[in-house]
Amino acid sequence: MVVTQPCATTKIDIRNPSNMSLEFSSWLSDQTTSEEIRLLRRVGGMEAKSTQFQAMEFAKTAAYGDVLVLDDTIQSAEVDEYLYHEALVQPAMMTHPNPQRVLIIGGGEGATPREVLKHPNVKSLVMVDLDRELVEFCQQKLPSWHQGAFSDPRLELLHTDGRAYLAQQEAQFDVIILDITDALEEGPAIALYTKQFYSLCQQRLSESGVMVVQGFSLSPLKWTEHATIRRTIHSVFPVVRSYSIFIPSFACTWGFIIATNNIDPANLSHGEIEQRIGDRNLADKLKAYDAVSHTGMFGLPKDLRLKLAQLGHILEDGKPLVFEEK
Amino acid sequence: MVVTQPCATTKIDIRNPSNMSLEFSSWLSDQTTSEEIRLLRRVGGMEAKSTQFQAMEFAKTAAYGDVLVLDDTIQSAEVDEYLYHEALVQPAMMTHPNPQRVLIIGGGEGATPREVLKHPNVKSLVMVDLDRELVEFCQQKLPSWHQGAFSDPRLELLHTDGRAYLAQQEAQFDVIILDITDALEEGPAIALYTKQFYSLCQQRLSESGVMVVQGFSLSPLKWTEHATIRRTIHSVFPVVRSYSIFIPSFACTWGFIIATNNIDPANLSHGEIEQRIGDRNLADKLKAYDAVSHTGMFGLPKDLRLKLAQLGHILEDGKPLVFEEK
Amino acid sequence: MVVTQPCATTKIDIRNPSNMSLEFSSWLSDQTTSEEIRLLRRVGGMEAKSTQFQAMEFAKTAAYGDVLVLDDTIQSAEVDEYLYHEALVQPAMMTHPNPQRVLIIGGGEGATPREVLKHPNVKSLVMVDLDRELVEFCQQKLPSWHQGAFSDPRLELLHTDGRAYLAQQEAQFDVIILDITDALEEGPAIALYTKQFYSLCQQRLSESGVMVVQGFSLSPLKWTEHATIRRTIHSVFPVVRSYSIFIPSFACTWGFIIATNNIDPANLSHGEIEQRIGDRNLADKLKAYDAVSHTGMFGLPKDLRLKLAQLGHILEDGKPLVFEEK
Amino acid sequence: MVVTQPCATTKIDIRNPSNMSLEFSSWLSDQTTSEEIRLLRRVGGMEAKSTQFQAMEFAKTAAYGDVLVLDDTIQSAEVDEYLYHEALVQPAMMTHPNPQRVLIIGGGEGATPREVLKHPNVKSLVMVDLDRELVEFCQQKLPSWHQGAFSDPRLELLHTDGRAYLAQQEAQFDVIILDITDALEEGPAIALYTKQFYSLCQQRLSESGVMVVQGFSLSPLKWTEHATIRRTIHSVFPVVRSYSIFIPSFACTWGFIIATNNIDPANLSHGEIEQRIGDRNLADKLKAYDAVSHTGMFGLPKDLRLKLAQLGHILEDGKPLVFEEK
């Protein structure tokens, strides 16, 4: 069946005419490599600048609304960031029976704390994000991301190095969320992916404590770095699980690694999860996450699970980062 | 960490020089719209022609190996077609306790019958694909897709209209797989998505019979057509379930709709599925599918499940096709 | 012949791994329409913002160095802006026997005044560019464009509307250069393309005065708007000539329209041009322009010249802008 | 000014739905490198296959009509091939006072012979194109290119190696046109760009004989290979000239090298050219070419002329092909 609809209006642009003046469009590239190009059509103007730590672009796209791009890859899109942020935060928050003290390293957009603060259990949320300039930009320009989280009295926001913070303070957390997004080739981020760092996290976790790490693009074709990070975490934590969710604006499934000393998040029953959602009065506050989607996220394809279970190299302080190729 | 590697060689191409001759690459577009462009780099030459029914292209891509493109969208890529075909076929074949007679409408690449024929229960597989020219191309050029399925004595291959075939023969099938890929705007495909057609399928199914339909791109942002097809199927079949899997070469999660008169595929236990895999000696023959991934595929995000459950328009013979917009 | 060369280094980017980590590239779109896409690979970060009048982007490209983009089309690229600016300025400056007083409307990047100020004859150069913010950005970030022109004591820089300026001051100019780049669909630019405005320019020109207007993309396939502007100018000036030059970073030939009351720029002899270049001591200061290239620029294809000579609609104040389609 | 126009119709494509179904478009890449991407929107299906010598694609584009692509770069587009073919053929044919015997090496599309055969002087046209399969494809599918040239009784078409042909036959030609399009990295084409081959051409030319070679993309930014070919030709022929023309479908200016033993094509007067056009009754048969455009094509920018005049490496049989980088 065919439906005719009026086109976007054609502007007579005097700079580049042809018999029928075609309007110029602008395009934003995402995750583009020498093998695959992905471009999203932009609408209107954009902002772009480099902070001390990363190059950022903020633009509105036709398909996904406003998007925040860091170092040439989309971090977050207005229309589906809830999928990423609920997936990052909710399984860990639900795995813990009563999460009162939570730490986020990264999270500068404001959506990660937003998800944590939905839980009435939370008494204290510390957020450590090194890039002050980016955080201030997000506070100002991305209100639908933070939805007031930055103003919540339970939140303490620090602009310092996350590992240094964790090392020098001794309090324990119930949940630690590592929402670090910058590339590994330089700077402090490298130190946030090693066995030594995960040991430090383990020391700072309470008894039923849960750690979750965003674990990059994960699919049967892309799994090497996720697997290396996962093995590194597993060399410290006895219980480690991978899960993933499809994020339309990323055009891929994003992986996460959740770790505890005892509870297995993949074995939470539907009843337990729905009980906690009810107790915490979250049914209306969670858009994508519930017991069924929790189970769905952990149900990875067989061949991917086998690849993730392979033995191999782990990441350690002072040693070069090598991601094993299989 | 940084790794230096030799580039693809630079050819001195006398047709388009610059001081450092850059090699020309060629790109294949997939699912490209006015909002989003996706291009895969090709390697080597390609073949392209139009059959009586569709425009086809066959090329090797750097990222995904050989790909078959029909009407400007990738149907299948060498490196991950197993994800699509196992997802299309295996849940339905496992839901039925003993699938002996199977019908495929479409499936011309040969991979759908390949998956069905792995089950020793199968005595008869009828495959009805209208496009003889495409099927012959696939038989010849896509050996890793069919892996000999076309030569299996249990297979009966017909080149005729699927609905007409089903109407005029009276035998019953245990599993009916609708793997139809062409667009709806013209021709016989329209008639394969209506209430009347699904009723015909129901009449041709045995008592524990299972029908599965490939249900297009499915995510919390893209669900309208899947929902309409699903509602249409549900107006005939009492038990209907949606499930999905991420296909890297498609850069999206693909949906499927499975329907029965009684058994609920989403409620098969892990034990039952593993039992059947064992009984049918399939553990080594299935790469992605097992009980855990089966459950994973049915675990859709909450908001998507709510959207799919909404009431609305269904598709019927003789009425214009309208996909409700929400 | 094949030459192997080392690739750009592969970074292990932890955000989007695959077995061989491919570095992300970023791309800038230029003059992209629904029929043709053009993208240039960017290097490093970029700046982007909207001034009161236009959306601007400033980035470094692999192929063309730094580029300034306004409203989704490249205005100027570091490596070949000299081709555009010499073509815009030099034919008019050479056509006039002794250009002492010059006016530029637009020209904010600083390169247009740079070209004018090379002529020792020039005693006074008035530049009127409405977008103060853009001009300040260019003064600061584009030193290779202005090369100190903004500091030349002969330059008077005004940030006001060009037509209003011309109307309210009565002094005459020897050369008027209209280097206006913004699209026509709104604001003051519309008023700078009409018969009434060109009449005003004619009144403000000295006896041997020369006016030149940048006349958009011009080729045998793209000529409609250039032709309309040219006809409009010709309804005022008795002598009007079109010329063009290929600008690699634009990937097209750009047109210009030069007008006088008497002298025919296309009929200047090689001897006259070389004489003036010598008298003004410009041989070492002009990179692309000389007598041979001057003649080359006026040598348009026959069919294009015929199209430009056709009668048709002209642009006038208060009437809708219509570009005749042939 | 804004004009609203109806869009291309939106098809309800059941394979990739979204709330508003967007039609899939397909794109053809041209001259795309790691620095610059160019894509033209295709309309309808396409044909693609590999002959013994090259990979070819034939498709209709929205902007340029039908295009023929060889080895990932557009050779010819329906709407503007006349610009290329008139530029390749007419200056050489006009430079010779009475061209009766003409040789084309290459030219398989049929447009090059079409241009030659317009001249009533021509008694014999030999065309040697190695790729029989491509020539037959063009004869059948590109009627607007050859316009019956293949059936002209003056044409003798041979499918053999051009250099071998020229070596073994002794007759002389008045004009030799080298319209070779394949890349240099393998096969017979290498032998058609050396000093030894150009010497052979010189021996086969009559006294006022003219040779013309298509000389690749030529601009102030791209000139290295053209310069090397030109120098090589100049090591044989005393008179050598470069000229160029902008081809919209190529998005660049294409260069040509014309060589004689005596006559200087760049110094033909307008009167001489117009005289010959008149004598040969060609005024109505030439769309772009006349005396003014002839002069225009030779008017290259100063810096480009200086680069082309530099001394340097030439190409010889048996030595590796090196294109000097400056």
PDB file of C-alpha atoms in Angstrom, chain B residues 156-248:
ATOM      1  CA  GLU B 156       9.797 -30.922  -1.836  1.00  0.00           C
ATOM      2  CA  LEU B 157      10.454 -27.542  -3.493  1.00  0.00           C
ATOM      3  CA  LEU B 158       7.617 -25.779  -5.309  1.00  0.00           C
ATOM      4  CA  HIS B 159       7.669 -22.533  -7.208  1.00  0.00           C
ATOM      5  CA  THR B 160       4.152 -21.294  -6.923  1.00  0.00           C
ATOM      6  CA  ASP B 161       2.046 -18.950  -4.837  1.00  0.00           C
ATOM      7  CA  GLY B 162       2.122 -20.030  -1.188  1.00  0.00           C
ATOM      8  CA  ARG B 163      -1.464 -19.183  -0.377  1.00  0.00           C
ATOM      9  CA  ALA B 164      -2.839 -20.891  -3.435  1.00  0.00           C
ATOM     10  CA  TYR B 165      -0.799 -23.972  -2.567  1.00  0.00           C
ATOM     11  CA  LEU B 166      -2.088 -24.068   0.979  1.00  0.00           C
ATOM     12  CA  ALA B 167      -5.674 -23.556  -0.130  1.00  0.00           C
ATOM     13  CA  GLN B 168      -5.711 -26.308  -2.700  1.00  0.00           C
ATOM     14  CA  GLN B 169      -3.966 -29.058  -0.780  1.00  0.00           C
ATOM     15  CA  GLU B 170      -5.620 -30.507   2.289  1.00  0.00           C
ATOM     16  CA  ALA B 171      -2.849 -32.236   4.209  1.00  0.00           C
ATOM     17  CA  GLN B 172      -1.974 -30.941   7.617  1.00  0.00           C
ATOM     18  CA  PHE B 173       1.363 -29.665   8.867  1.00  0.00           C
ATOM     19  CA  ASP B 174       2.886 -29.751  12.311  1.00  0.00           C
ATOM     20  CA  VAL B 175       4.829 -26.554  11.772  1.00  0.00           C
ATOM     21  CA  ILE B 176       4.218 -23.754   9.277  1.00  0.00           C
ATOM     22  CA  ILE B 177       7.025 -21.241   8.798  1.00  0.00           C
ATOM     23  CA  LEU B 178       6.266 -18.008   6.952  1.00  0.00           C
ATOM     24  CA  ASP B 179       9.622 -16.623   5.826  1.00  0.00           C
ATOM     25  CA  ILE B 180       8.330 -14.100   3.342  1.00  0.00           C
ATOM     26  CA  THR B 181      10.561 -11.172   2.628  1.00  0.00           C
ATOM     27  CA  ASP B 182       9.119  -9.016  -0.024  1.00  0.00           C
ATOM     28  CA  ALA B 183       7.522  -5.669   0.506  1.00  0.00           C
ATOM     29  CA  LEU B 184       3.840  -5.374   0.651  1.00  0.00           C
ATOM     30  CA  GLU B 185       3.077  -2.766  -1.903  1.00  0.00           C
ATOM     31  CA  GLU B 186       2.259  -5.130  -4.694  1.00  0.00           C
ATOM     32  CA  GLY B 187       1.730  -8.705  -5.626  1.00  0.00           C
ATOM     33  CA  PRO B 188       1.008 -11.888  -3.802  1.00  0.00           C
ATOM     34  CA  ALA B 189       2.724 -11.046  -0.546  1.00  0.00           C
ATOM     35  CA  ILE B 190      -0.182  -8.890   0.623  1.00  0.00           C
ATOM     36  CA  ALA B 191      -2.391 -11.919   0.723  1.00  0.00           C
ATOM     37  CA  LEU B 192       0.003 -13.650   3.118  1.00  0.00           C
ATOM     38  CA  TYR B 193      -0.573 -11.244   6.014  1.00  0.00           C
ATOM     39  CA  THR B 194      -4.335 -11.254   6.492  1.00  0.00           C
ATOM     40  CA  LYS B 195      -6.770 -12.789   8.966  1.00  0.00           C
ATOM     41  CA  GLN B 196      -8.177 -14.952   6.200  1.00  0.00           C
ATOM     42  CA  PHE B 197      -4.773 -16.340   5.349  1.00  0.00           C
ATOM     43  CA  TYR B 198      -3.930 -17.069   8.976  1.00  0.00           C
ATOM     44  CA  SER B 199      -7.249 -18.876   9.281  1.00  0.00           C
ATOM     45  CA  LEU B 200      -6.262 -21.021   6.345  1.00  0.00           C
ATOM     46  CA  CYS B 201      -2.944 -21.749   8.089  1.00  0.00           C
ATOM     47  CA  GLN B 202      -4.810 -22.702  11.248  1.00  0.00           C
ATOM     48  CA  GLN B 203      -6.951 -25.135   9.268  1.00  0.00           C
ATOM     49  CA  ARG B 204      -3.829 -26.735   7.834  1.00  0.00           C
ATOM     50  CA  LEU B 205      -2.156 -27.189  11.203  1.00  0.00           C
ATOM     51  CA  SER B 206      -2.296 -30.399  13.165  1.00  0.00           C
ATOM     52  CA  GLU B 207      -3.538 -30.391  16.759  1.00  0.00           C
ATOM     53  CA  SER B 208      -0.299 -29.285  18.429  1.00  0.00           C
ATOM     54  CA  GLY B 209       0.605 -27.342  15.354  1.00  0.00           C
ATOM     55  CA  VAL B 210       2.790 -24.248  15.498  1.00  0.00           C
ATOM     56  CA  MET B 211       2.968 -21.325  13.107  1.00  0.00           C
ATOM     57  CA  VAL B 212       5.807 -18.832  13.068  1.00  0.00           C
ATOM     58  CA  VAL B 213       6.040 -15.631  11.042  1.00  0.00           C
ATOM     59  CA  GLN B 214       9.065 -13.399  10.650  1.00  0.00           C
ATOM     60  CA  GLY B 215       7.859 -10.149  12.201  1.00  0.00           C
ATOM     61  CA  PHE B 216      10.185  -7.421  11.016  1.00  0.00           C
ATOM     62  CA  SER B 217      12.359  -4.998  12.872  1.00  0.00           C
ATOM     63  CA  LEU B 218      11.110  -4.905  16.454  1.00  0.00           C
ATOM     64  CA  SER B 219      12.186  -2.585  19.253  1.00  0.00           C
ATOM     65  CA  PRO B 220      10.609  -0.071  21.644  1.00  0.00           C
ATOM     66  CA  LEU B 221      10.949   2.461  18.797  1.00  0.00           C
ATOM     67  CA  LYS B 222       9.830   0.239  15.926  1.00  0.00           C
ATOM     68  CA  TRP B 223       6.836  -1.929  16.554  1.00  0.00           C
ATOM     69  CA  THR B 224       3.806  -0.736  14.606  1.00  0.00           C
ATOM     70  CA  GLU B 225       3.769  -3.242  11.783  1.00  0.00           C
ATOM     71  CA  HIS B 226       4.821  -6.119  13.999  1.00  0.00           C
ATOM     72  CA  ALA B 227       1.944  -5.201  16.318  1.00  0.00           C
ATOM     73  CA  THR B 228      -0.559  -5.117  13.472  1.00  0.00           C
ATOM     74  CA  ILE B 229       0.558  -8.490  12.141  1.00  0.00           C
ATOM     75  CA  ARG B 230       0.504  -9.897  15.664  1.00  0.00           C
ATOM     76  CA  ARG B 231      -3.015  -8.650  16.366  1.00  0.00           C
ATOM     77  CA  THR B 232      -4.145 -10.112  13.063  1.00  0.00           C
ATOM     78  CA  ILE B 233      -2.673 -13.474  13.971  1.00  0.00           C
ATOM     79  CA  HIS B 234      -4.212 -13.237  17.460  1.00  0.00           C
ATOM     80  CA  SER B 235      -7.671 -12.721  15.960  1.00  0.00           C
ATOM     81  CA  VAL B 236      -7.287 -16.328  14.737  1.00  0.00           C
ATOM     82  CA  PHE B 237      -4.923 -18.121  17.140  1.00  0.00           C
ATOM     83  CA  PRO B 238      -5.618 -18.103  20.886  1.00  0.00           C
ATOM     84  CA  VAL B 239      -1.938 -18.269  21.835  1.00  0.00           C
ATOM     85  CA  VAL B 240       0.388 -15.724  20.271  1.00  0.00           C
ATOM     86  CA  ARG B 241       3.877 -14.679  21.413  1.00  0.00           C
ATOM     87  CA  SER B 242       6.427 -12.184  20.113  1.00  0.00           C
ATOM     88  CA  TYR B 243      10.145 -12.710  20.467  1.00  0.00           C
ATOM     89  CA  SER B 244      13.259 -11.121  19.033  1.00  0.00           C
ATOM     90  CA  ILE B 245      16.997 -11.437  18.527  1.00  0.00           C
ATOM     91  CA  PHE B 246      19.713  -8.975  17.645  1.00  0.00           C
ATOM     92  CA  ILE B 247      21.200  -9.565  14.202  1.00  0.00           C
ATOM     93  CA  PRO B 248      24.501  -7.644  13.864  1.00  0.00           C
TER      94      PRO B 248
END
